[in-house]
PDB file of C-alpha atoms in Angstrom:
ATOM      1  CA  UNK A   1     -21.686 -39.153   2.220  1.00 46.00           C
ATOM      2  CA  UNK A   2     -20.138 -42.505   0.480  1.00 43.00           C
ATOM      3  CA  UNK A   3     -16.843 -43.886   1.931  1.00 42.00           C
ATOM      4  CA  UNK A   4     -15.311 -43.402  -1.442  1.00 43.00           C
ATOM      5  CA  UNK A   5     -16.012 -39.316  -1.039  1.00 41.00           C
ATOM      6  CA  UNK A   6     -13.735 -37.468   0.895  1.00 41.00           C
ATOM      7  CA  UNK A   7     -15.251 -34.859   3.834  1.00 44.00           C
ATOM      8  CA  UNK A   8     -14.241 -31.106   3.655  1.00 41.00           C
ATOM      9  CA  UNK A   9     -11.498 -31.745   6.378  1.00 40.00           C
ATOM     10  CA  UNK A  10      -9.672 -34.257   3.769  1.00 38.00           C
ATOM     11  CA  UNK A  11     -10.569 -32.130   1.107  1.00 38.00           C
ATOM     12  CA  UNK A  12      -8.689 -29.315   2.444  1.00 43.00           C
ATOM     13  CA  UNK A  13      -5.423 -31.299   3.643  1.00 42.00           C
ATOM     14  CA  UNK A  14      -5.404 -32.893  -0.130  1.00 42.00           C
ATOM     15  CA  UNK A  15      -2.602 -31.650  -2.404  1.00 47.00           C
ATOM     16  CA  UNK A  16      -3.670 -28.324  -4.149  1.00 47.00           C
ATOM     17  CA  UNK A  17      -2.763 -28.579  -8.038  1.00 47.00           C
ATOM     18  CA  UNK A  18       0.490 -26.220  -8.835  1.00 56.00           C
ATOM     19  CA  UNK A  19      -0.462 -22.791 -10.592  1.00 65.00           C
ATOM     20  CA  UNK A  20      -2.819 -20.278 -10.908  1.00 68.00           C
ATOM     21  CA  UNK A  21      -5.243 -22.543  -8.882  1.00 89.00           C
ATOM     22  CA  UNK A  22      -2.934 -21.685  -6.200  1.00 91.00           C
ATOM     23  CA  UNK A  23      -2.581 -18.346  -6.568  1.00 90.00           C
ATOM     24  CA  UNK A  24      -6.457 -17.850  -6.542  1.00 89.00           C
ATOM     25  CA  UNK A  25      -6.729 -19.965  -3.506  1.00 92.00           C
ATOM     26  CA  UNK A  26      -4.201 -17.438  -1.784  1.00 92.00           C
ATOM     27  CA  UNK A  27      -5.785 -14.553  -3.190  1.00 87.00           C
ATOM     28  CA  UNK A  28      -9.507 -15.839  -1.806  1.00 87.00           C
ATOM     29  CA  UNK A  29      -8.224 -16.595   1.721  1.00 90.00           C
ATOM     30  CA  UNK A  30      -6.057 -13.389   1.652  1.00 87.00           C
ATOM     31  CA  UNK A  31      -9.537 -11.259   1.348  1.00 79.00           C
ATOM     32  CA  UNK A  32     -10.964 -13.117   4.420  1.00 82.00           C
ATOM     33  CA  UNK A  33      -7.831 -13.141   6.703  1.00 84.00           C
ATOM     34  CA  UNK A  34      -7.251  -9.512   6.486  1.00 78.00           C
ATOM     35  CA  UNK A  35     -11.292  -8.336   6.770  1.00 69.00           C
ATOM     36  CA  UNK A  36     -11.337 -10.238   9.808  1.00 77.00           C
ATOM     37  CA  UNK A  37      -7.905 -10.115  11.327  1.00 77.00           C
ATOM     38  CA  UNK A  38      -6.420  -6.905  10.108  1.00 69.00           C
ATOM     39  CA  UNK A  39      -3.245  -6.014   8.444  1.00 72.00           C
ATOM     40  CA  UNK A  40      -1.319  -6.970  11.520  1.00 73.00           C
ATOM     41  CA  UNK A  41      -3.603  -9.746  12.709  1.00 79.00           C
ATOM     42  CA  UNK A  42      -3.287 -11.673   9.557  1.00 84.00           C
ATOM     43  CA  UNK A  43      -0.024 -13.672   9.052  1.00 92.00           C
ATOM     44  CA  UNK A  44       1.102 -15.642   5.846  1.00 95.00           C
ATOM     45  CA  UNK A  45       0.172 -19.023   7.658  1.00 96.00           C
ATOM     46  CA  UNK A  46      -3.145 -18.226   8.438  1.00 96.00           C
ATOM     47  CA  UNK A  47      -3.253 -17.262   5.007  1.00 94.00           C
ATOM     48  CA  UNK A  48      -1.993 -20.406   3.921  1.00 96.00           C
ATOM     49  CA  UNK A  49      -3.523 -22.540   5.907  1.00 96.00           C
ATOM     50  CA  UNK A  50      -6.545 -20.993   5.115  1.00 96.00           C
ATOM     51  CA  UNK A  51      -5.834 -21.672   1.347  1.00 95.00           C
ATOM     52  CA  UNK A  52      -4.853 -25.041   1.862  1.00 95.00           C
ATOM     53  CA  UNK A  53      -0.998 -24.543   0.214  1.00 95.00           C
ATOM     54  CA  UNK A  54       2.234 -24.421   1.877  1.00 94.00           C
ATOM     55  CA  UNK A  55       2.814 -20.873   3.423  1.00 94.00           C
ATOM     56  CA  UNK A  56       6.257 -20.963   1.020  1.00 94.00           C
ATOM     57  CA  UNK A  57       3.701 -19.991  -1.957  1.00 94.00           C
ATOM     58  CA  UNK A  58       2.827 -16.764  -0.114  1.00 93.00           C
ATOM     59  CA  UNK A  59       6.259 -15.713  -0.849  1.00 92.00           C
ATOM     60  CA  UNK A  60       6.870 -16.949  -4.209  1.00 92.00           C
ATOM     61  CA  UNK A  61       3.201 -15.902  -5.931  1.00 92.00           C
ATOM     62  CA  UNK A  62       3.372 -12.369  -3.783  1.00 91.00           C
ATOM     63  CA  UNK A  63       6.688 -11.887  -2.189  1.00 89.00           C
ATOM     64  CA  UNK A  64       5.709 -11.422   1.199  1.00 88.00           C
ATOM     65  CA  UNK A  65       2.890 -10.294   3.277  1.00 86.00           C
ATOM     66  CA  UNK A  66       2.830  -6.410   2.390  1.00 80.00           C
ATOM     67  CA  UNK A  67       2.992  -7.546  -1.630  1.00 82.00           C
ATOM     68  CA  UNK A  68       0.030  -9.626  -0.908  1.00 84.00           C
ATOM     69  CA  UNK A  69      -2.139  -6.984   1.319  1.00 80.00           C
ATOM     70  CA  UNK A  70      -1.183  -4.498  -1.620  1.00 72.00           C
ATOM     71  CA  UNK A  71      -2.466  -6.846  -4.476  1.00 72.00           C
ATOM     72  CA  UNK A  72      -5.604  -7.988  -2.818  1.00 73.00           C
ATOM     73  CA  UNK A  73      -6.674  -5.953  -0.498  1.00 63.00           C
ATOM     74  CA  UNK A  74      -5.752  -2.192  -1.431  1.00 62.00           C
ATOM     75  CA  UNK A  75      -5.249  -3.992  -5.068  1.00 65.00           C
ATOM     76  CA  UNK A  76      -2.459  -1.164  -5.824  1.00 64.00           C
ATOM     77  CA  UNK A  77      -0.474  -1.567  -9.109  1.00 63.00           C
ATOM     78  CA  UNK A  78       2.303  -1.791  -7.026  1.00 70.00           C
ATOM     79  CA  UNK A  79       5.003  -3.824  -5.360  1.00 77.00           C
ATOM     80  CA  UNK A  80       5.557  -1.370  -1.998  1.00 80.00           C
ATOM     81  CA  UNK A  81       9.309  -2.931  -1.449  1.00 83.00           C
ATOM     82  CA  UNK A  82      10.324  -2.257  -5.260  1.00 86.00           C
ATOM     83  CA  UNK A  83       8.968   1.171  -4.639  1.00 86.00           C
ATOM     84  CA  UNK A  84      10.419   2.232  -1.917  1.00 91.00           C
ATOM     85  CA  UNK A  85      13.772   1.020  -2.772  1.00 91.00           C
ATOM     86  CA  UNK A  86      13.136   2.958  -6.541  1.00 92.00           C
ATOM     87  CA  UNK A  87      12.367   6.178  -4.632  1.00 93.00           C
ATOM     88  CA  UNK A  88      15.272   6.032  -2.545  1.00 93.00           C
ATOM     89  CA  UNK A  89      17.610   5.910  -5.492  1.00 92.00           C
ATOM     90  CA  UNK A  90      19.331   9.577  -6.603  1.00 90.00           C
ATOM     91  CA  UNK A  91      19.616  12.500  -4.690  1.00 93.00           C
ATOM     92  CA  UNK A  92      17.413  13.660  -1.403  1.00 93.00           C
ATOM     93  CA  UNK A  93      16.830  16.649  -2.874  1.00 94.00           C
ATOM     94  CA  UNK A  94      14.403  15.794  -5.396  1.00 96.00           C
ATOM     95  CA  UNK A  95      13.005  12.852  -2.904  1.00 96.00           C
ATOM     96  CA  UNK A  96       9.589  14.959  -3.259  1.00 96.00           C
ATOM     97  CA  UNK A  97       9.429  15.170  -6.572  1.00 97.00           C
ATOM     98  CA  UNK A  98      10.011  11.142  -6.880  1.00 96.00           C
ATOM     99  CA  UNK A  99       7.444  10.581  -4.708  1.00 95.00           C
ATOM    100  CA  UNK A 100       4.512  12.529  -6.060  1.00 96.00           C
ATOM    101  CA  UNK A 101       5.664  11.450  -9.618  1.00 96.00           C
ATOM    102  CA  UNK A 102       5.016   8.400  -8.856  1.00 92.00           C
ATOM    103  CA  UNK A 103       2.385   8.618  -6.986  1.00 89.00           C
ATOM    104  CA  UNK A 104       0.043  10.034  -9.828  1.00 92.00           C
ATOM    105  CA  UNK A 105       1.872   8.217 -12.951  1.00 90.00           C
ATOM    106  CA  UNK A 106       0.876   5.399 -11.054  1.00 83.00           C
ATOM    107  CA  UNK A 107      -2.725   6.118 -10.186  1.00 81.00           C
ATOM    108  CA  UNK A 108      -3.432   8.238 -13.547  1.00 85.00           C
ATOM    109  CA  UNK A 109      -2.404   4.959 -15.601  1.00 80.00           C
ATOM    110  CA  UNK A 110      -5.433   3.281 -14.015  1.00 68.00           C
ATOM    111  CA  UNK A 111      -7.527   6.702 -13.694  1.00 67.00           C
ATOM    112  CA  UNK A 112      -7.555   6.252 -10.136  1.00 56.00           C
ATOM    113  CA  UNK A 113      -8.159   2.660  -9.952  1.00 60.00           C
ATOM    114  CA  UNK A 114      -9.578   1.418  -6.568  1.00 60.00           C
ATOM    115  CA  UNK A 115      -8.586   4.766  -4.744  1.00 66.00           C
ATOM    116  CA  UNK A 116     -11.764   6.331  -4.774  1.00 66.00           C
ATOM    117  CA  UNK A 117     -13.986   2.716  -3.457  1.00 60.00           C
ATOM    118  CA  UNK A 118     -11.144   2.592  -1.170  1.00 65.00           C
ATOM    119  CA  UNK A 119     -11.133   6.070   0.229  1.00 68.00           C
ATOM    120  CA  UNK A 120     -14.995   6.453   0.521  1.00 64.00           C
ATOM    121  CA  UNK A 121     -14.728   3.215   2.662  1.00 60.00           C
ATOM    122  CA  UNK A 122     -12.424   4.716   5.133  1.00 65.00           C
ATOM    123  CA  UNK A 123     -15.208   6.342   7.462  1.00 60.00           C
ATOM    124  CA  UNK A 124     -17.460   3.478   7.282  1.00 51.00           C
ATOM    125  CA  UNK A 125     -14.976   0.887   7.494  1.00 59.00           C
ATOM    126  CA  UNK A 126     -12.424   0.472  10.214  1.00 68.00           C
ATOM    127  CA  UNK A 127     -10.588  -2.606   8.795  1.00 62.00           C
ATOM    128  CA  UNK A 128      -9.963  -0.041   5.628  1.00 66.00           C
ATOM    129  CA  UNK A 129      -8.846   2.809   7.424  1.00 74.00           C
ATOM    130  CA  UNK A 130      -6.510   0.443   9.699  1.00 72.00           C
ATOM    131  CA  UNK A 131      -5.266  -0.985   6.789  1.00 70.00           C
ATOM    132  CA  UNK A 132      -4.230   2.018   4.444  1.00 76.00           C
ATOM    133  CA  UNK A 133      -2.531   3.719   7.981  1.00 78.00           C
ATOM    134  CA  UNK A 134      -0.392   0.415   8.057  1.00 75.00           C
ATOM    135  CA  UNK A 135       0.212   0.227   4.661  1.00 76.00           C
ATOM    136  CA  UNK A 136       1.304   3.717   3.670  1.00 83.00           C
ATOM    137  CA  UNK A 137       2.645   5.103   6.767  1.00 88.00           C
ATOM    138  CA  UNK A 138       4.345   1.522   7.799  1.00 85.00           C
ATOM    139  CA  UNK A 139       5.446   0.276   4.726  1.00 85.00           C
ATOM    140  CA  UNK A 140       5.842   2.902   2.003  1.00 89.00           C
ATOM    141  CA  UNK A 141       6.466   6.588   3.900  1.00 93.00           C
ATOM    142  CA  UNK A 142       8.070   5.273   7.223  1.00 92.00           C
ATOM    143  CA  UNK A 143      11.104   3.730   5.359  1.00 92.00           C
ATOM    144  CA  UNK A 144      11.605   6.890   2.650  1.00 93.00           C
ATOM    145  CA  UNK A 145      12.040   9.230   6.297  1.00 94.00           C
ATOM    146  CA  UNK A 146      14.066   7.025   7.688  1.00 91.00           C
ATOM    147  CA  UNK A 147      16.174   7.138   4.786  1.00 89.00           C
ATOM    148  CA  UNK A 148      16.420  10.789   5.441  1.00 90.00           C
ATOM    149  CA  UNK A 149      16.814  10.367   9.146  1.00 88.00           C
ATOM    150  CA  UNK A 150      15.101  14.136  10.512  1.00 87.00           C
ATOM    151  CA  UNK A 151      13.753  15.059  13.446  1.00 94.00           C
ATOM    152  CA  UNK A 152      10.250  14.506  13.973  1.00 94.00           C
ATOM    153  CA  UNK A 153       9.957  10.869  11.745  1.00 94.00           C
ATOM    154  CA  UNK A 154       6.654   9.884  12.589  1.00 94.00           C
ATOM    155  CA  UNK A 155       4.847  14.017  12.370  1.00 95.00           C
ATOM    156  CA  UNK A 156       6.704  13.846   9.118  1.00 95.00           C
ATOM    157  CA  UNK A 157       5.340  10.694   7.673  1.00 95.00           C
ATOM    158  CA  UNK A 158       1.756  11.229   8.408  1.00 95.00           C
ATOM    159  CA  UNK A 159       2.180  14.896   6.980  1.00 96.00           C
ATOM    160  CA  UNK A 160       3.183  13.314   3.766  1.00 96.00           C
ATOM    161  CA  UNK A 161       0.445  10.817   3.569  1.00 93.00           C
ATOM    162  CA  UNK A 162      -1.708  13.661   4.031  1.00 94.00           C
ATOM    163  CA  UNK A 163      -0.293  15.234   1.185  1.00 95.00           C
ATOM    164  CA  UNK A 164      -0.707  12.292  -0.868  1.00 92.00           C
ATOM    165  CA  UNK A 165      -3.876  11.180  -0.187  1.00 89.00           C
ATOM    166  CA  UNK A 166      -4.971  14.786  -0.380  1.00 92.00           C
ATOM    167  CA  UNK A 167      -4.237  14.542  -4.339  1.00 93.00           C
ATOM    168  CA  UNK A 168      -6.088  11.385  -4.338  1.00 87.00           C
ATOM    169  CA  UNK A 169      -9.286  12.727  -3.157  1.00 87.00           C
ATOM    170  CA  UNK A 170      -9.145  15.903  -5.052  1.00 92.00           C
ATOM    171  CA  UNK A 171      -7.666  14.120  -8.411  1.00 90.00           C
ATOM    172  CA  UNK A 172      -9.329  11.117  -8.443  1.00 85.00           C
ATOM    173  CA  UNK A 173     -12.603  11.080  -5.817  1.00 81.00           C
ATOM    174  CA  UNK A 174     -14.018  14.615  -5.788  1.00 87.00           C
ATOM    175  CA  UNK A 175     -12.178  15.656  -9.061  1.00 90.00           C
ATOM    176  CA  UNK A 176     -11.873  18.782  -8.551  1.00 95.00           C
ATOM    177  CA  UNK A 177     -10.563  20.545 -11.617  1.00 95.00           C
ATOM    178  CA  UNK A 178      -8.024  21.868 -12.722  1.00 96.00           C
ATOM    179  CA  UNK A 179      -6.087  19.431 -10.108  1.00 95.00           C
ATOM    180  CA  UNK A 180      -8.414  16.898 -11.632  1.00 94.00           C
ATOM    181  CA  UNK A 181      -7.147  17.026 -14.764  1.00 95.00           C
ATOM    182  CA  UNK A 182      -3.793  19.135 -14.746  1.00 97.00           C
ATOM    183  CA  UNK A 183      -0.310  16.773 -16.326  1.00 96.00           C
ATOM    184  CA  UNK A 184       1.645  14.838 -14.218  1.00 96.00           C
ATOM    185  CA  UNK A 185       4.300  17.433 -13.811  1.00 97.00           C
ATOM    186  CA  UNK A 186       2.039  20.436 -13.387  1.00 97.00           C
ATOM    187  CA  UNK A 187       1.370  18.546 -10.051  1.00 97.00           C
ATOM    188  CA  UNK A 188       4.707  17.752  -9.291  1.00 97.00           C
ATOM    189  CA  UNK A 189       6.150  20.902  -9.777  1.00 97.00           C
ATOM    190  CA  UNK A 190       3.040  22.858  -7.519  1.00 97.00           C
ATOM    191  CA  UNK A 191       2.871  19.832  -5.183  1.00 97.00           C
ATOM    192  CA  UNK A 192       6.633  18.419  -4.741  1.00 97.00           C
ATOM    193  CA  UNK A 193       7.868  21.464  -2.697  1.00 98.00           C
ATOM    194  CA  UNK A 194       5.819  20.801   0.045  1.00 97.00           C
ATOM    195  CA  UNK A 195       6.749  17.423   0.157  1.00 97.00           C
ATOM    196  CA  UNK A 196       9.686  17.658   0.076  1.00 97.00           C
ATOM    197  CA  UNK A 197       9.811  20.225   3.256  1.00 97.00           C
ATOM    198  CA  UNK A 198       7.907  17.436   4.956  1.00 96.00           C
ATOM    199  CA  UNK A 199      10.954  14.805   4.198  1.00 96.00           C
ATOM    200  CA  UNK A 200      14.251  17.372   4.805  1.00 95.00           C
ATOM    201  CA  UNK A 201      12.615  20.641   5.360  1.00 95.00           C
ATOM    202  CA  UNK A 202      12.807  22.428   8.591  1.00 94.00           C
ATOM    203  CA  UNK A 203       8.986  21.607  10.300  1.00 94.00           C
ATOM    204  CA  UNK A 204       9.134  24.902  12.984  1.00 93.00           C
ATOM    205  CA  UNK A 205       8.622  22.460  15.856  1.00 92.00           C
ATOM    206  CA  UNK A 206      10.606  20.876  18.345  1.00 90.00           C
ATOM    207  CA  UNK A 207      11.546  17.287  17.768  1.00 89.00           C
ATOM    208  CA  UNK A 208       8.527  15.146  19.478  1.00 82.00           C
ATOM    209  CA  UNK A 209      10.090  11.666  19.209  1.00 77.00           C
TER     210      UNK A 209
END
């Protein structure tokens, strides 16, 4: 190597140009951060460090750490923060129906997207099972029930991501008609009654908190 040519160590401590470049550089370290760390082994400085940016650009090209695993990891078409806080809007009452709308608008826009790859990797792949049971129950479900505040918060969440990713095999992995190719509202009127007795409903079981 010539004295004029810098080694990888420099290389990496060098300035990275402003833009996109950055954003790709996040996006590549992102993918090997979270296979080998997990969800909650992975933090935005690794992350940035491993990218070679200031952990400040996690934030402003993702908006946090659960943007980011969403994006690049699950890749959902979604920002789980803006979400949540657009579920919780209007009455409790139709808190079911909100959530399964949105569940399949969202997933039939991209006819399933990367929900079938991702949920025929879940018994072969640990980090991808371990990641979707963060993601949904942590970040999406967990702060819709405590909205509600019932009994039973944590039975209740996993019973709706049940319910959920139910749909997504049947609708969008196995296809399974006429689920597979029913409207939007034909599912959330058959579908949004049971989840909604998972959010406010009365379970039959003695609170197990």
């Amino acid at each position: 190597m010539s004295a004029a040519e810098p080694g990888p160590a420099a290389r990496r401590r060098g300035r990275r140009p402003a833009g996109q470049d950055t954003r790709a550089a996040l996006v590549r370290a992102a993918h090997d951060v979270f296979a080998e760390n997990g969800y909650e082994g992975a933090t935005v400085r690794a992350i940035a460090a491993r990218a070679g940016v200031d952990a400040a650009m996690v934030n402003h090209w993702f908006g946090g750490k659960e943007a980011l695993f969403a994006q690049v990891v699950l890749e959902l078409p979604f920002d789980p923060q803006t979400v949540v806080a657009t579920l919780l809007e209007g009455d409790l009452d139709t808190l079911g129906e909100r959530v399964v709308r949105r569940f399949v608008t969202v997933w039939d826009a991209t006819a399933g997207g990367t929900f079938p790859a991702l949920i025929r990797s879940l018994a072969s792949h640990d980090q991808a099972a371990s990641g979707l049971r963060d993601f949904l129950i942590k970040h999406v479900l967990s702060p819709i029930v405590d909205r509600v505040q019932p009994d039973n918060p944590h039975l209740r969440a996993n019973l709706c991501a049940a319910q959920l990713i139910g749909i997504g095999m049947i609708r969008y992995v196995a296809k399974f008609d006429p689920l597979a190719s029913v409207d939007v509202e034909t599912v959330v009127t058959t579908v949004a009654p049971t989840l909604q007795r998972y959010l406010t409903g009365d379970l039959g079981v003695a609170d197990q908190r």
